[in-house]
Amino acid sequence: MQIGFYQPEKTVTGPAYGPGFKVMATVLCAVLAGYGTTVALRYPLLQYGIGVQLLLLGAALMLGVSYYWFLRSVVIIDERGIRQTWMFNRQVEWRDVRSAKMIGIPFFTWLFPPRLVVRTGNAFATFNGGSKPVLIEFAKISLAFQMKK
Protein backbone atom coordinates (compact mmCIF):
# COMPACT_ATOMS: atom_id res chain seq x y z
CA MET A 1 0.00 0.00 0.00
CA GLN A 2 1.39 3.36 -1.01
CA ILE A 3 1.27 6.01 1.72
CA GLY A 4 -0.03 9.42 0.62
CA PHE A 5 1.36 12.83 1.48
CA TYR A 6 -0.98 13.44 4.41
CA GLN A 7 -1.79 11.11 7.31
CA PRO A 8 -4.11 12.21 10.14
CA GLU A 9 -2.98 11.72 13.74
CA LYS A 10 -6.17 9.80 14.54
CA THR A 11 -9.45 8.84 12.94
CA VAL A 12 -11.94 11.71 12.97
CA THR A 13 -15.64 11.09 12.45
CA GLY A 14 -18.52 13.52 12.58
CA PRO A 15 -21.74 14.60 10.91
CA ALA A 16 -21.46 16.04 7.43
CA TYR A 17 -24.11 18.68 8.06
CA GLY A 18 -24.34 20.97 11.08
CA PRO A 19 -27.33 21.60 13.35
CA GLY A 20 -28.26 24.86 11.60
CA PHE A 21 -28.45 23.14 8.23
CA LYS A 22 -30.44 20.23 9.68
CA VAL A 23 -32.98 22.60 11.26
CA MET A 24 -33.30 24.52 7.99
CA ALA A 25 -33.72 21.25 6.03
CA THR A 26 -36.37 20.07 8.49
CA VAL A 27 -38.34 23.31 8.18
CA LEU A 28 -38.05 23.35 4.39
CA CYS A 29 -39.07 19.69 4.05
CA ALA A 30 -42.01 20.19 6.41
CA VAL A 31 -43.19 23.21 4.41
CA LEU A 32 -42.83 21.34 1.11
CA ALA A 33 -44.62 18.27 2.49
CA GLY A 34 -47.42 20.46 3.84
CA TYR A 35 -47.76 22.26 0.53
CA GLY A 36 -47.78 18.92 -1.32
CA THR A 37 -50.54 17.70 0.98
CA THR A 38 -52.68 20.78 0.33
CA VAL A 39 -52.20 20.36 -3.44
CA ALA A 40 -53.18 16.68 -3.19
CA LEU A 41 -56.34 17.60 -1.25
CA ARG A 42 -57.35 20.45 -3.59
CA TYR A 43 -56.84 18.73 -6.94
CA PRO A 44 -58.11 15.35 -8.14
CA LEU A 45 -54.66 13.87 -8.76
CA LEU A 46 -56.05 10.44 -9.61
CA GLN A 47 -57.73 11.96 -12.69
CA TYR A 48 -54.39 13.12 -14.11
CA GLY A 49 -52.25 10.93 -16.32
CA ILE A 50 -49.85 8.31 -15.00
CA GLY A 51 -46.90 10.51 -15.99
CA VAL A 52 -48.01 13.34 -13.68
CA GLN A 53 -48.72 10.90 -10.86
CA LEU A 54 -45.28 9.27 -11.20
CA LEU A 55 -43.61 12.68 -11.33
CA LEU A 56 -45.28 13.79 -8.10
CA LEU A 57 -44.55 10.47 -6.41
CA GLY A 58 -40.91 10.67 -7.52
CA ALA A 59 -40.59 14.22 -6.20
CA ALA A 60 -42.01 13.20 -2.82
CA LEU A 61 -39.73 10.16 -2.69
CA MET A 62 -36.61 12.21 -3.52
CA LEU A 63 -37.55 14.79 -0.87
CA GLY A 64 -37.79 12.04 1.73
CA VAL A 65 -34.56 10.31 0.68
CA SER A 66 -32.61 13.58 0.58
CA TYR A 67 -33.91 14.61 3.98
CA TYR A 68 -32.97 11.23 5.48
CA TRP A 69 -29.40 11.49 4.19
CA PHE A 70 -29.01 15.12 5.28
CA LEU A 71 -29.71 13.91 8.81
CA ARG A 72 -27.59 10.72 8.63
CA SER A 73 -24.56 11.68 6.50
CA VAL A 74 -21.18 11.18 8.20
CA VAL A 75 -17.61 12.22 7.31
CA ILE A 76 -14.76 9.85 8.18
CA ILE A 77 -11.12 10.91 7.98
CA ASP A 78 -8.65 8.10 8.62
CA GLU A 79 -5.34 6.66 7.44
CA ARG A 80 -6.89 5.53 4.14
CA GLY A 81 -8.46 8.83 3.12
CA ILE A 82 -11.66 10.85 3.40
CA ARG A 83 -15.14 9.34 3.08
CA GLN A 84 -18.60 10.83 3.27
CA THR A 85 -21.68 8.66 3.47
CA TRP A 86 -24.71 9.77 1.54
CA MET A 87 -27.10 8.32 -0.98
CA PHE A 88 -23.97 7.84 -3.10
CA ASN A 89 -20.84 7.62 -0.93
CA ARG A 90 -17.85 9.79 -1.73
CA GLN A 91 -14.34 8.53 -1.09
CA VAL A 92 -10.87 9.84 -1.84
CA GLU A 93 -7.70 8.02 -0.86
CA TRP A 94 -4.69 10.05 0.30
CA ARG A 95 -2.50 8.83 -2.56
CA ASP A 96 -4.99 10.33 -5.08
CA VAL A 97 -5.17 13.81 -3.51
CA ARG A 98 -3.34 16.49 -5.51
CA SER A 99 -4.55 19.52 -3.54
CA ALA A 100 -7.09 20.43 -0.89
CA LYS A 101 -8.66 23.74 0.03
CA MET A 102 -11.37 24.89 2.41
CA ILE A 103 -14.07 27.13 0.97
CA GLY A 104 -16.94 28.83 2.74
CA ILE A 105 -19.71 31.35 2.28
CA PRO A 106 -18.99 34.50 4.30
CA PHE A 107 -21.65 35.44 6.89
CA PHE A 108 -23.50 32.13 6.41
CA THR A 109 -21.19 29.72 8.24
CA TRP A 110 -23.96 29.06 10.78
CA LEU A 111 -25.94 27.46 7.96
CA PHE A 112 -23.25 26.33 5.53
CA PRO A 113 -19.99 25.55 7.34
CA PRO A 114 -16.79 25.52 5.28
CA ARG A 115 -16.28 22.61 2.94
CA LEU A 116 -13.14 20.81 1.88
CA VAL A 117 -12.61 20.70 -1.88
CA VAL A 118 -10.19 17.96 -2.86
CA ARG A 119 -8.60 17.79 -6.30
CA THR A 120 -7.73 14.34 -7.60
CA GLY A 121 -6.16 14.49 -11.05
CA ASN A 122 -8.87 15.98 -13.26
CA ALA A 123 -11.74 15.56 -10.80
CA PHE A 124 -12.89 17.40 -7.68
CA ALA A 125 -14.64 16.03 -4.60
CA THR A 126 -16.35 18.18 -1.98
CA PHE A 127 -16.74 17.10 1.63
CA ASN A 128 -19.04 18.80 4.12
CA GLY A 129 -18.05 19.35 7.74
CA GLY A 130 -20.82 19.61 10.29
CA SER A 131 -18.83 19.33 13.53
CA LYS A 132 -15.87 21.10 15.09
CA PRO A 133 -13.47 18.09 15.07
CA VAL A 134 -14.12 17.51 11.36
CA LEU A 135 -13.62 21.20 10.53
CA ILE A 136 -10.36 21.25 12.50
CA GLU A 137 -9.10 18.24 10.55
CA PHE A 138 -10.22 19.91 7.30
CA ALA A 139 -8.11 22.94 8.25
CA LYS A 140 -5.09 20.71 8.95
CA ILE A 141 -5.50 18.97 5.60
CA SER A 142 -5.87 22.25 3.75
CA LEU A 143 -2.82 23.72 5.46
CA ALA A 144 -0.71 20.62 4.77
CA PHE A 145 -1.49 20.73 1.06
CA GLN A 146 -0.88 24.50 0.86
CA MET A 147 2.54 23.98 2.43
CA LYS A 148 3.27 21.21 -0.08
CA LYS A 149 3.22 23.66 -3.01
GROMACS .gro file of N, CA and C in nm:
model
  447
    1MET      N    1   0.084  -0.119   0.000
    1MET     CA    2   0.000   0.000   0.000
    1MET      C    3   0.087   0.124   0.000
    2GLN      N    4   0.062   0.214  -0.092
    2GLN     CA    5   0.139   0.336  -0.101
    2GLN      C    6   0.082   0.440  -0.005
    3ILE      N    7   0.169   0.499   0.075
    3ILE     CA    8   0.127   0.601   0.172
    3ILE      C    9   0.120   0.735   0.098
    4GLY      N   10   0.012   0.811   0.123
    4GLY     CA   11  -0.003   0.942   0.062
    4GLY      C   12   0.075   1.049   0.137
    5PHE      N   13   0.065   1.171   0.088
    5PHE     CA   14   0.136   1.283   0.148
    5PHE      C   15   0.088   1.314   0.289
    6TYR      N   16  -0.040   1.307   0.311
    6TYR     CA   17  -0.098   1.344   0.441
    6TYR      C   18  -0.148   1.220   0.515
    7GLN      N   19  -0.125   1.216   0.644
    7GLN     CA   20  -0.179   1.111   0.731
    7GLN      C   21  -0.231   1.178   0.858
    8PRO      N   22  -0.358   1.160   0.892
    8PRO     CA   23  -0.411   1.221   1.014
    8PRO      C   24  -0.353   1.153   1.138
    9GLU      N   25  -0.348   1.227   1.249
    9GLU     CA   26  -0.298   1.172   1.374
    9GLU      C   27  -0.388   1.061   1.426
   10LYS      N   28  -0.519   1.079   1.409
   10LYS     CA   29  -0.617   0.980   1.454
   10LYS      C   30  -0.738   0.986   1.362
   11THR      N   31  -0.822   0.886   1.373
   11THR     CA   32  -0.945   0.884   1.294
   11THR      C   33  -1.043   0.988   1.349
   12VAL      N   34  -1.097   1.068   1.260
   12VAL     CA   35  -1.194   1.171   1.297
   12VAL      C   36  -1.325   1.141   1.225
   13THR      N   37  -1.432   1.137   1.300
   13THR     CA   38  -1.564   1.109   1.245
   13THR      C   39  -1.662   1.212   1.299
   14GLY      N   40  -1.751   1.258   1.214
   14GLY     CA   41  -1.852   1.352   1.258
   14GLY      C   42  -1.959   1.370   1.152
   15PRO      N   43  -2.067   1.438   1.188
   15PRO     CA   44  -2.174   1.460   1.091
   15PRO      C   45  -2.128   1.550   0.977
   16ALA      N   46  -2.183   1.525   0.859
   16ALA     CA   47  -2.146   1.604   0.743
   16ALA      C   48  -2.220   1.737   0.740
   17TYR      N   49  -2.333   1.745   0.806
   17TYR     CA   50  -2.411   1.868   0.806
   17TYR      C   51  -2.434   1.912   0.949
   18GLY      N   52  -2.422   2.042   0.974
   18GLY     CA   53  -2.434   2.097   1.108
   18GLY      C   54  -2.579   2.112   1.152
   19PRO      N   55  -2.597   2.146   1.280
   19PRO     CA   56  -2.733   2.160   1.335
   19PRO      C   57  -2.815   2.268   1.266
   20GLY      N   58  -2.753   2.380   1.229
   20GLY     CA   59  -2.826   2.486   1.160
   20GLY      C   60  -2.883   2.440   1.027
   21PHE      N   61  -2.801   2.366   0.952
   21PHE     CA   62  -2.845   2.314   0.823
   21PHE      C   63  -2.956   2.211   0.842
   22LYS      N   64  -2.943   2.126   0.944
   22LYS     CA   65  -3.044   2.023   0.968
   22LYS      C   66  -3.178   2.085   1.008
   23VAL      N   67  -3.174   2.190   1.088
   23VAL     CA   68  -3.298   2.260   1.126
   23VAL      C   69  -3.362   2.323   1.002
   24MET      N   70  -3.278   2.389   0.920
   24MET     CA   71  -3.330   2.452   0.799
   24MET      C   72  -3.387   2.347   0.704
   25ALA      N   73  -3.321   2.233   0.689
   25ALA     CA   74  -3.372   2.125   0.603
   25ALA      C   75  -3.503   2.071   0.657
   26THR      N   76  -3.514   2.057   0.789
   26THR     CA   77  -3.637   2.007   0.849
   26THR      C   78  -3.753   2.103   0.823
   27VAL      N   79  -3.729   2.231   0.842
   27VAL     CA   80  -3.834   2.331   0.818
   27VAL      C   81  -3.875   2.331   0.672
   28LEU      N   82  -3.776   2.332   0.583
   28LEU     CA   83  -3.805   2.335   0.439
   28LEU      C   84  -3.880   2.210   0.394
   29CYS      N   85  -3.838   2.094   0.442
   29CYS     CA   86  -3.907   1.969   0.405
   29CYS      C   87  -4.048   1.965   0.461
   30ALA      N   88  -4.068   2.015   0.582
   30ALA     CA   89  -4.201   2.019   0.641
   30ALA      C   90  -4.293   2.112   0.561
   31VAL      N   91  -4.240   2.227   0.522
   31VAL     CA   92  -4.319   2.321   0.441
   31VAL      C   93  -4.354   2.259   0.306
   32LEU      N   94  -4.256   2.196   0.241
   32LEU     CA   95  -4.283   2.134   0.111
   32LEU      C   96  -4.382   2.018   0.123
   33ALA      N   97  -4.369   1.938   0.228
   33ALA     CA   98  -4.462   1.827   0.249
   33ALA      C   99  -4.603   1.880   0.277
   34GLY      N  100  -4.611   1.984   0.356
   34GLY     CA  101  -4.742   2.046   0.384
   34GLY      C  102  -4.804   2.103   0.259
   35TYR      N  103  -4.725   2.171   0.177
   35TYR     CA  104  -4.776   2.226   0.053
   35TYR      C  105  -4.820   2.114  -0.041
   36GLY      N  106  -4.741   2.007  -0.048
   36GLY     CA  107  -4.778   1.892  -0.132
   36GLY      C  108  -4.909   1.830  -0.087
   37THR      N  109  -4.929   1.824   0.044
   37THR     CA  110  -5.054   1.770   0.098
   37THR      C  111  -5.173   1.857   0.059
   38THR      N  112  -5.157   1.989   0.070
   38THR     CA  113  -5.268   2.078   0.033
   38THR      C  114  -5.299   2.068  -0.116
   39VAL      N  115  -5.197   2.052  -0.199
   39VAL     CA  116  -5.220   2.036  -0.344
   39VAL      C  117  -5.294   1.905  -0.370
   40ALA      N  118  -5.252   1.798  -0.300
   40ALA     CA  119  -5.318   1.668  -0.319
   40ALA      C  120  -5.464   1.672  -0.275
   41LEU      N  121  -5.495   1.750  -0.172
   41LEU     CA  122  -5.634   1.760  -0.125
   41LEU      C  123  -5.720   1.850  -0.214
   42ARG      N  124  -5.660   1.950  -0.278
   42ARG     CA  125  -5.735   2.045  -0.359
   42ARG      C  126  -5.762   1.996  -0.500
   43TYR      N  127  -5.672   1.915  -0.555
   43TYR     CA  128  -5.684   1.873  -0.694
   43TYR      C  129  -5.707   1.722  -0.702
   44PRO      N  130  -5.787   1.679  -0.796
   44PRO     CA  131  -5.811   1.535  -0.814
   44PRO      C  132  -5.694   1.469  -0.887
   45LEU      N  133  -5.589   1.438  -0.814
   45LEU     CA  134  -5.466   1.387  -0.876
   45LEU      C  135  -5.486   1.252  -0.945
   46LEU      N  136  -5.582   1.173  -0.899
   46LEU     CA  137  -5.605   1.044  -0.961
   46LEU      C  138  -5.664   1.056  -1.102
   47GLN      N  139  -5.717   1.175  -1.135
   47GLN     CA  140  -5.773   1.196  -1.269
   47GLN      C  141  -5.666   1.238  -1.370
   48TYR      N  142  -5.549   1.275  -1.321
   48TYR     CA  143  -5.439   1.312  -1.411
   48TYR      C  144  -5.373   1.187  -1.467
   49GLY      N  145  -5.292   1.205  -1.568
   49GLY     CA  146  -5.225   1.093  -1.632
   49GLY      C  147  -5.121   1.027  -1.541
   50ILE      N  148  -5.081   0.907  -1.580
   50ILE     CA  149  -4.985   0.831  -1.500
   50ILE      C  150  -4.849   0.903  -1.494
   51GLY      N  151  -4.816   0.977  -1.598
   51GLY     CA  152  -4.690   1.051  -1.599
   51GLY      C  153  -4.685   1.157  -1.489
   52VAL      N  154  -4.793   1.232  -1.472
   52VAL     CA  155  -4.801   1.334  -1.368
   52VAL      C  156  -4.798   1.269  -1.230
   53GLN      N  157  -4.871   1.160  -1.215
   53GLN     CA  158  -4.872   1.090  -1.086
   53GLN      C  159  -4.733   1.038  -1.050
   54LEU      N  160  -4.663   0.978  -1.146
   54LEU     CA  161  -4.528   0.927  -1.120
   54LEU      C  162  -4.430   1.041  -1.090
   55LEU      N  163  -4.447   1.153  -1.159
   55LEU     CA  164  -4.361   1.268  -1.133
   55LEU      C  165  -4.378   1.319  -0.990
   56LEU      N  166  -4.502   1.332  -0.946
   56LEU     CA  167  -4.528   1.379  -0.810
   56LEU      C  168  -4.481   1.278  -0.705
   57LEU      N  169  -4.502   1.151  -0.732
   57LEU     CA  170  -4.455   1.047  -0.641
   57LEU      C  171  -4.302   1.047  -0.633
   58GLY      N  172  -4.237   1.061  -0.749
   58GLY     CA  173  -4.091   1.067  -0.752
   58GLY      C  174  -4.036   1.188  -0.678
   59ALA      N  175  -4.103   1.302  -0.691
   59ALA     CA  176  -4.059   1.422  -0.620
   59ALA      C  177  -4.072   1.404  -0.469
   60ALA      N  178  -4.182   1.345  -0.426
   60ALA     CA  179  -4.201   1.320  -0.282
   60ALA      C  180  -4.099   1.220  -0.230
   61LEU      N  181  -4.072   1.117  -0.308
   61LEU     CA  182  -3.973   1.016  -0.269
   61LEU      C  183  -3.834   1.077  -0.259
   62MET      N  184  -3.795   1.158  -0.355
   62MET     CA  185  -3.661   1.221  -0.352
   62MET      C  186  -3.649   1.320  -0.235
   63LEU      N  187  -3.756   1.390  -0.202
   63LEU     CA  188  -3.755   1.479  -0.087
   63LEU      C  189  -3.729   1.400   0.040
   64GLY      N  190  -3.798   1.287   0.054
   64GLY     CA  191  -3.779   1.204   0.173
   64GLY      C  192  -3.640   1.143   0.181
   65VAL      N  193  -3.590   1.092   0.070
   65VAL     CA  194  -3.456   1.031   0.068
   65VAL      C  195  -3.348   1.136   0.096
   66SER      N  196  -3.359   1.251   0.034
   66SER     CA  197  -3.261   1.358   0.058
   66SER      C  198  -3.263   1.402   0.204
   67TYR      N  199  -3.379   1.419   0.259
   67TYR     CA  200  -3.391   1.461   0.398
   67TYR      C  201  -3.328   1.357   0.491
   68TYR      N  202  -3.355   1.230   0.467
   68TYR     CA  203  -3.297   1.123   0.548
   68TYR      C  204  -3.145   1.131   0.546
   69TRP      N  205  -3.086   1.148   0.428
   69TRP     CA  206  -2.940   1.149   0.419
   69TRP      C  207  -2.879   1.279   0.470
   70PHE      N  208  -2.952   1.390   0.465
   70PHE     CA  209  -2.901   1.512   0.528
   70PHE      C  210  -2.886   1.490   0.678
   71LEU      N  211  -2.978   1.417   0.737
   71LEU     CA  212  -2.971   1.391   0.881
   71LEU      C  213  -2.868   1.285   0.916
   72ARG      N  214  -2.843   1.187   0.830
   72ARG     CA  215  -2.759   1.072   0.863
   72ARG      C  216  -2.617   1.075   0.806
   73SER      N  217  -2.586   1.166   0.717
   73SER     CA  218  -2.456   1.168   0.650
   73SER      C  219  -2.342   1.190   0.749
   74VAL      N  220  -2.233   1.114   0.730
   74VAL     CA  221  -2.118   1.118   0.820
   74VAL      C  222  -1.989   1.133   0.738
   75VAL      N  223  -1.894   1.209   0.791
   75VAL     CA  224  -1.761   1.222   0.731
   75VAL      C  225  -1.662   1.143   0.816
   76ILE      N  226  -1.577   1.064   0.750
   76ILE     CA  227  -1.476   0.985   0.818
   76ILE      C  228  -1.341   1.018   0.757
   77ILE      N  229  -1.248   1.062   0.841
   77ILE     CA  230  -1.112   1.091   0.798
   77ILE      C  231  -1.020   0.995   0.873
   78ASP      N  232  -0.953   0.908   0.799
   78ASP     CA  233  -0.865   0.810   0.862
   78ASP      C  234  -0.737   0.793   0.780
   79GLU      N  235  -0.663   0.687   0.810
   79GLU     CA  236  -0.534   0.666   0.744
   79GLU      C  237  -0.549   0.631   0.596
   80ARG      N  238  -0.667   0.587   0.555
   80ARG     CA  239  -0.689   0.553   0.414
   80ARG      C  240  -0.726   0.674   0.330
   81GLY      N  241  -0.802   0.767   0.387
   81GLY     CA  242  -0.846   0.883   0.312
   81GLY      C  243  -0.966   0.949   0.376
   82ILE      N  244  -1.047   1.014   0.294
   82ILE     CA  245  -1.166   1.085   0.340
   82ILE      C  246  -1.287   1.018   0.276
   83ARG      N  247  -1.389   0.993   0.357
   83ARG     CA  248  -1.514   0.934   0.308
   83ARG      C  249  -1.631   1.014   0.362
   84GLN      N  250  -1.735   1.024   0.281
   84GLN     CA  251  -1.860   1.083   0.327
   84GLN      C  252  -1.973   0.993   0.282
   85THR      N  253  -2.052   0.949   0.380
   85THR     CA  254  -2.168   0.866   0.347
   85THR      C  255  -2.279   0.958   0.299
   86TRP      N  256  -2.353   0.910   0.204
   86TRP     CA  257  -2.471   0.977   0.154
   86TRP      C  258  -2.545   0.878   0.069
   87MET      N  259  -2.639   0.922  -0.009
   87MET     CA  260  -2.710   0.832  -0.098
   87MET      C  261  -2.608   0.762  -0.190
   88PHE      N  262  -2.511   0.838  -0.236
   88PHE     CA  263  -2.397   0.784  -0.310
   88PHE      C  264  -2.273   0.826  -0.232
   89ASN      N  265  -2.201   0.730  -0.176
   89ASN     CA  266  -2.084   0.762  -0.093
   89ASN      C  267  -1.972   0.822  -0.176
   90ARG      N  268  -1.902   0.916  -0.113
   90ARG     CA  269  -1.785   0.979  -0.173
   90ARG      C  270  -1.663   0.928  -0.100
   91GLN      N  271  -1.556   0.898  -0.173
   91GLN     CA  272  -1.434   0.853  -0.109
   91GLN      C  273  -1.314   0.897  -0.191
   92VAL      N  274  -1.213   0.948  -0.121
   92VAL     CA  275  -1.087   0.984  -0.184
   92VAL      C  276  -0.974   0.929  -0.097
   93GLU      N  277  -0.884   0.854  -0.159
   93GLU     CA  278  -0.770   0.802  -0.086
   93GLU      C  279  -0.659   0.907  -0.087
   94TRP      N  280  -0.574   0.904   0.016
   94TRP     CA  281  -0.469   1.005   0.030
   94TRP      C  282  -0.375   1.005  -0.089
   95ARG      N  283  -0.345   0.890  -0.144
   95ARG     CA  284  -0.250   0.883  -0.256
   95ARG      C  285  -0.304   0.952  -0.382
   96ASP      N  286  -0.437   0.970  -0.391
   96ASP     CA  287  -0.499   1.033  -0.508
   96ASP      C  288  -0.514   1.184  -0.494
   97VAL      N  289  -0.494   1.238  -0.375
   97VAL     CA  290  -0.517   1.381  -0.351
   97VAL      C  291  -0.401   1.462  -0.409
   98ARG      N  292  -0.434   1.558  -0.494
   98ARG     CA  293  -0.334   1.649  -0.551
   98ARG      C  294  -0.331   1.782  -0.476
   99SER      N  295  -0.447   1.828  -0.433
   99SER     CA  296  -0.455   1.952  -0.354
   99SER      C  297  -0.585   1.950  -0.275
  100ALA      N  298  -0.590   2.032  -0.172
  100ALA     CA  299  -0.709   2.043  -0.089
  100ALA      C  300  -0.721   2.186  -0.040
  101LYS      N  301  -0.843   2.236  -0.039
  101LYS     CA  302  -0.866   2.374   0.003
  101LYS      C  303  -1.002   2.385   0.069
  102MET      N  304  -1.008   2.463   0.176
  102MET     CA  305  -1.137   2.489   0.241
  102MET      C  306  -1.202   2.611   0.176
  103ILE      N  307  -1.331   2.599   0.150
  103ILE     CA  308  -1.407   2.713   0.097
  103ILE      C  309  -1.530   2.732   0.186
  104GLY      N  310  -1.576   2.852   0.193
  104GLY     CA  311  -1.694   2.883   0.274
  104GLY      C  312  -1.769   3.001   0.217
  105ILE      N  313  -1.888   3.021   0.268
  105ILE     CA  314  -1.971   3.135   0.228
  105ILE      C  315  -1.967   3.235   0.343
  106PRO      N  316  -1.908   3.352   0.322
  106PRO     CA  317  -1.899   3.450   0.430
  106PRO      C  318  -2.038   3.486   0.485
  107PHE      N  319  -2.045   3.504   0.615
  107PHE     CA  320  -2.165   3.544   0.689
  107PHE      C  321  -2.272   3.435   0.699
  108PHE      N  322  -2.252   3.320   0.635
  108PHE     CA  323  -2.350   3.213   0.641
  108PHE      C  324  -2.290   3.084   0.694
  109THR      N  325  -2.182   3.093   0.772
  109THR     CA  326  -2.119   2.972   0.824
  109THR      C  327  -2.208   2.902   0.926
  110TRP      N  328  -2.303   2.971   0.985
  110TRP     CA  329  -2.396   2.906   1.078
  110TRP      C  330  -2.485   2.807   1.005
  111LEU      N  331  -2.509   2.833   0.876
  111LEU     CA  332  -2.594   2.746   0.796
  111LEU      C  333  -2.512   2.654   0.707
  112PHE      N  334  -2.412   2.709   0.642
  112PHE     CA  335  -2.325   2.633   0.553
  112PHE      C  336  -2.181   2.642   0.602
  113PRO      N  337  -2.137   2.549   0.687
  113PRO     CA  338  -1.999   2.555   0.734
  113PRO      C  339  -1.902   2.533   0.619
  114PRO      N  340  -1.776   2.571   0.637
  114PRO     CA  341  -1.679   2.552   0.528
  114PRO      C  342  -1.673   2.407   0.481
  115ARG      N  343  -1.639   2.393   0.355
  115ARG     CA  344  -1.628   2.261   0.294
  115ARG      C  345  -1.484   2.239   0.250
  116LEU      N  346  -1.446   2.115   0.238
  116LEU     CA  347  -1.314   2.081   0.188
  116LEU      C  348  -1.329   2.036   0.044
  117VAL      N  349  -1.261   2.107  -0.046
  117VAL     CA  350  -1.261   2.070  -0.188
  117VAL      C  351  -1.128   2.001  -0.215
  118VAL      N  352  -1.136   1.878  -0.261
  118VAL     CA  353  -1.019   1.796  -0.286
  118VAL      C  354  -1.006   1.773  -0.436
  119ARG      N  355  -0.887   1.801  -0.488
  119ARG     CA  356  -0.860   1.779  -0.630
  119ARG      C  357  -0.785   1.647  -0.645
  120THR      N  358  -0.837   1.563  -0.732
  120THR     CA  359  -0.773   1.434  -0.760
  120THR      C  360  -0.755   1.423  -0.911
  121GLY      N  361  -0.638   1.454  -0.960
  121GLY     CA  362  -0.616   1.449  -1.105
  121GLY      C  363  -0.702   1.553  -1.174
  122ASN      N  364  -0.798   1.507  -1.253
  122ASN     CA  365  -0.887   1.598  -1.326
  122ASN      C  366  -1.021   1.618  -1.258
  123ALA      N  367  -1.045   1.550  -1.147
  123ALA     CA  368  -1.174   1.556  -1.080
  123ALA      C  369  -1.164   1.632  -0.947
  124PHE      N  370  -1.278   1.675  -0.898
  124PHE     CA  371  -1.289   1.740  -0.768
  124PHE      C  372  -1.391   1.664  -0.684
  125ALA      N  373  -1.368   1.660  -0.554
  125ALA     CA  374  -1.464   1.603  -0.460
  125ALA      C  375  -1.482   1.704  -0.347
  126THR      N  376  -1.605   1.724  -0.305
  126THR     CA  377  -1.635   1.818  -0.198
  126THR      C  378  -1.687   1.741  -0.078
  127PHE      N  379  -1.633   1.775   0.039
  127PHE     CA  380  -1.674   1.710   0.163
  127PHE      C  381  -1.726   1.815   0.258
  128ASN      N  382  -1.841   1.789   0.319
  128ASN     CA  383  -1.904   1.880   0.412
  128ASN      C  384  -1.858   1.850   0.554
  129GLY      N  385  -1.843   1.953   0.634
  129GLY     CA  386  -1.805   1.935   0.774
  129GLY      C  387  -1.909   1.996   0.865
  130GLY      N  388  -1.975   1.913   0.945
  130GLY     CA  389  -2.082   1.961   1.029
  130GLY      C  390  -2.048   1.962   1.177
  131SER      N  391  -1.922   1.931   1.212
  131SER     CA  392  -1.883   1.933   1.353
  131SER      C  393  -1.744   1.995   1.366
  132LYS      N  394  -1.715   2.042   1.485
  132LYS     CA  395  -1.587   2.110   1.509
  132LYS      C  396  -1.466   2.020   1.484
  133PRO      N  397  -1.464   1.894   1.534
  133PRO     CA  398  -1.347   1.809   1.507
  133PRO      C  399  -1.321   1.786   1.358
  134VAL      N  400  -1.428   1.771   1.279
  134VAL     CA  401  -1.412   1.751   1.136
  134VAL      C  402  -1.359   1.877   1.070
  135LEU      N  403  -1.410   1.994   1.111
  135LEU     CA  404  -1.362   2.120   1.053
  135LEU      C  405  -1.216   2.146   1.090
  136ILE      N  406  -1.176   2.110   1.210
  136ILE     CA  407  -1.036   2.125   1.250
  136ILE      C  408  -0.946   2.037   1.164
  137GLU      N  409  -0.989   1.914   1.141
  137GLU     CA  410  -0.910   1.824   1.055
  137GLU      C  411  -0.908   1.874   0.911
  138PHE      N  412  -1.019   1.929   0.863
  138PHE     CA  413  -1.022   1.991   0.730
  138PHE      C  414  -0.918   2.102   0.721
  139ALA      N  415  -0.909   2.185   0.825
  139ALA     CA  416  -0.811   2.294   0.825
  139ALA      C  417  -0.668   2.239   0.822
  140LYS      N  418  -0.642   2.133   0.896
  140LYS     CA  419  -0.509   2.071   0.895
  140LYS      C  420  -0.475   2.016   0.756
  141ILE      N  421  -0.571   1.952   0.694
  141ILE     CA  422  -0.550   1.897   0.560
  141ILE      C  423  -0.522   2.008   0.460
  142SER      N  424  -0.604   2.112   0.465
  142SER     CA  425  -0.587   2.225   0.375
  142SER      C  426  -0.451   2.291   0.394
  143LEU      N  427  -0.412   2.312   0.517
  143LEU     CA  428  -0.282   2.372   0.546
  143LEU      C  429  -0.167   2.284   0.498
  144ALA      N  430  -0.177   2.154   0.519
  144ALA     CA  431  -0.071   2.062   0.477
  144ALA      C  432  -0.053   2.066   0.327
  145PHE      N  433  -0.162   2.072   0.251
  145PHE     CA  434  -0.149   2.073   0.106
  145PHE      C  435  -0.111   2.211   0.052
  146GLN      N  436  -0.137   2.317   0.127
  146GLN     CA  437  -0.088   2.450   0.086
  146GLN      C  438   0.062   2.459   0.107
  147MET      N  439   0.111   2.397   0.215
  147MET     CA  440   0.254   2.398   0.243
  147MET      C  441   0.330   2.309   0.146
  148LYS      N  442   0.264   2.213   0.085
  148LYS     CA  443   0.327   2.121  -0.008
  148LYS      C  444   0.369   2.192  -0.136
  149LYS      N  445   0.296   2.295  -0.174
  149LYS     CA  446   0.322   2.366  -0.301
  149LYS      C  447   0.457   2.423  -0.304
   0.00000   0.00000   0.00000
